[in-house]
Amino acid sequence: MRHWEGRSGFSVSLLLRASSWVIPEAGTGLGLTPSLPRSLLSACDLLAGGMWRLRRAAVACEVCQSLVKHSSGIKGSLPLQKLHLVSRSIYLHHPTLKLQRPQFRTSFQQFSSLTNLPLHKLKLSPIKYGYQPRRNFWPARLAARLLKLRYLVLGSAVGGGYTAKKTFDQWKDMIPDLSDYKWIVPDIVWEIDEYVDFEKIRKALPNSEDLAKLAPDFDKIVESLSLLKDFFTTGSSGETAFRATDRGSESDKHYRKVSDKEKIDQLQEELLHTQLKYQRILERLEKENKELRKLVLQKDDKGIHHRKLKKSLIDMYSEVLDVLSDYDASYNTQDHLPRVVVVGDQSAGKTSVLEMIAQARIFPRGSGEMMTRSPVKVTLSEGPHHVALFKDSSREFDLTKEEDLAALRHEIELRMRKNVKEGCTVSPETISLNVKGPGLQRMVLVDLPGVINTVTSGMAPDTKETIFSISKAYMQNPNAIILCIQDGSVDAERSIVTDLVSQMDPHGKRTIFVLTKVDLAEKNVASPSRIQQIIEGKLFPMKALGYFAVVTGKGNSSESIEAIREYEEEFFENSKLLKTSMLKAHQVTTRNLSLAVSDCFWKMVRESVEQQADSFKATRFNLETEWKNNYPRLRELDRNELFEKAKNEILDEVISLSQVTPKHWEEILQQSLWERVSTHVIENIYLPAAQTMNSGTFNTTVDIKLKQWTDKQLPNKAVEVAWETLQEEFSRFMTEPKGKEHDDIFDKLKEAVKEESIKRHKWNDFAEDSLRVIQHNALEDRSISDKQQWDAAIYFMEEALQARLKDTENAIENMVGPDWKKRWLYWKNRTQEQCVHNETKNELEKMLKCNEEHPAYLASDEITTVRKNLESRGVEVDPSLIKDTWHQVYRRHFLRTALNHCNLCRRGFYYYQRHFVDSELECNDVVLFWRIQRMLAITANTLRQQLTNTEVRRLEKNVKEVLEDFAEDSEKKVKLLTGKRVQLAEDLKKVREIQEKLDAFIEALHQEK
């Protein structure tokens, strides 16, 4: 029976669930996917009798409920409220489940779906089980289900997506339409896929597996970081151990507590220390550089022995020409040594021919522009490496590298522009260049500026004449080989250089004619026989030793020498000129030209070098004879040697400044300083203070004026006096005659060194501050310690007042004219103005005799009285004249009174020492002059110490720097060391050097033979 009840309950529940799924489908048409198996649904269909509707389903449910009345369940401990709706129905009605059935109110809703309600309310018989029925509040359940998190997220996502799309559309509308600007982008960008094979690029790139191998192992990195994190975040014991090993943790914490301002100050201090350190290093390096430069300049240092290297024959000959270039820049008839002179019209191809001979593009080039602005002497010699170097430089340019070739061309252009003076276009100064390389013919060539016919804008007006004079100077040498370059692509009638060459070498004994650009000439010239006439010497009005035709390229400056040589050989192999025998094989190509020029050059050298050596021997003999006759007791010193001698004398004279005695320094300093400040002391300090009526006012006035004077003027005046004294002593030692040994040839140099050293010297900036303190302390002291100082002060005061009194009497004498004695003895008379001054003086002296205590200024009534008295005697006088006369008269009266008072104070030291108050012997003026005298002595002593300890050494340093600068400036030495003796010694030195080099060259030439 229990078994059946369980089965019946389970079956009924299944039927009810099936009916609940069928009802919505029949009533509403909302098909929901059932969660029960299809077998159960088919069972429900069979039980309902096919296509049941809502009413029949309700009747079936009611039958099921009646069946459930008699069923009983088993008690259990699982609460029913926590189960699913389907499970709840199974647990309530299945007889085998051991669940306790709770009391609840029965309703149809607990056996049906919550989401699908029946269309009609069914009246079911209540089930009397004793349970509380459940309240059917379906809107709340529906809201709870609709308000779940997934629906909120989904709704927010939909709304946010719509808002983002709307915002994106707004931004898109704000962006301007760039389709109108597609023309800016080149068409090749749009067609790049036609020119670039992206598939090949993609295959060339590494695949992801290769990149993964190259990428770091992030798993290991994460593992290492986690281990490191665990290490620092371990427990307290590990943390304690870590802290125990870190002894500086407390200091690190303290450093982190430092404020930002202190950190900034610390960094600034470190930066300052670093700057000072590097500044000291820089100063040390500059000093070492200067010392090394001095060693280089001392060429006659006997301690330096250079190892003699064996030089080639052409290098020895080139050195001779370099010395000759320095000896006689004008290349007059004294220089007859052979050299190959390359001349031609502008852009005729001179430089190209020279480059083909040198086998390197070494010269700057320009199409139609003048590039050769000064002569370039190129010495060609054979060597293992193809290099070039300048005479005055040790840098070697590798001619096989394009970078060195460009640097060489740039350096030649810079040297040319440097040689050209301001306002000129060309220069006669020569640039010396040595080129060595395998297969080069040994010779010396000189590339000259191209001859022009018209001076264009931007050129100096005398450019044409200057080029002609330079060319003539080189071609006048009877042993010079003239390499005449003629452009074959232009008409022969336009040639300028051929006339010049025919004038210099009318017989053609040393001229080689070269026709360039033959390839263009063959194309452009209508008659090939014209080229034959040129090569045979029948067209141009000139004669030559040989005629050559060459091709120096296609006009492209970037062509290499090898390419030009191949093109030249290929052209002449296929040329009709050779095939028709218009040109001979030995007359073409630059190789044959260089061989012929080299043979001619060495032939000329062997024929003329010994003759030139003999001429220089004769020149040397003449110069030595002239020296012996004019300067028999003097050694032959050239300009550099004379400068070194003068340098030593000047340094000796500077050293003699340190031998001046301290007493002499202090005497001249004290005397010069008093001469500079005496007027201010007497006129602005003593005389105004002496007009006061008592000693207190006198001392107050003196102290105030001395303080103002010390603060503003006195230290500066003292430094000026010391600097002038140093200059005077330095000039005295520099210009003091040394007797018979004095050489006046150094006078201009010494004067220039003295002026430049004084100009560079500046007194120490801190001298005035220290002097101000010392002078202020000296003037504050009023205590005269002994009678000797008292007498010295009185003597000093008397001298100062006597000098002022003498000046005043001279001024009065000039004002009133000579007295009666001079008028009788020297027959001198007074002028009308002097007579008026004399009458006025006499009247004012009468007034002073009546009142010897008269103040310094005249009252207006006194001026009127004097004028009336003079008018009564028939003398018309102006009030200003009375005042001027009164100034001198009263000044003389005051100085005489002060001298008398000074004489009385000779016995006043006792009263001064005992501080007696005696109105007749108030010697405050003596104390004032003692203070001034003591200040002068202390200032002179301080300045003397500064002079001997600091300034003399600084002046000596300045003199050395000036001499070093003069030693580097050859023009300055030529300007300051002049005279016949200097020039004769220079010529003698150069001629000896030339002769020695020529003798060595001739000896090597004979050995080569």
Tab-separated table of C-alpha atoms in Angstrom, residues 841 880-890:
chain	number	residue	atom	x	y	z
A	841	LYS	CA	96.686	145.248	-2.576
A	880	SER	CA	85.264	141.311	-8.201
A	881	LEU	CA	88.845	142.527	-8.609
A	882	ILE	CA	88.860	143.534	-4.939
A	883	LYS	CA	87.712	140.031	-3.948
A	884	ASP	CA	90.363	138.311	-6.089
A	885	THR	CA	93.095	140.483	-4.667
A	886	TRP	CA	91.794	139.965	-1.132
A	887	HIS	CA	91.985	136.166	-1.569
A	888	GLN	CA	95.702	136.240	-2.307
A	889	VAL	CA	96.496	138.931	0.263
A	890	TYR	CA	94.633	137.197	3.055
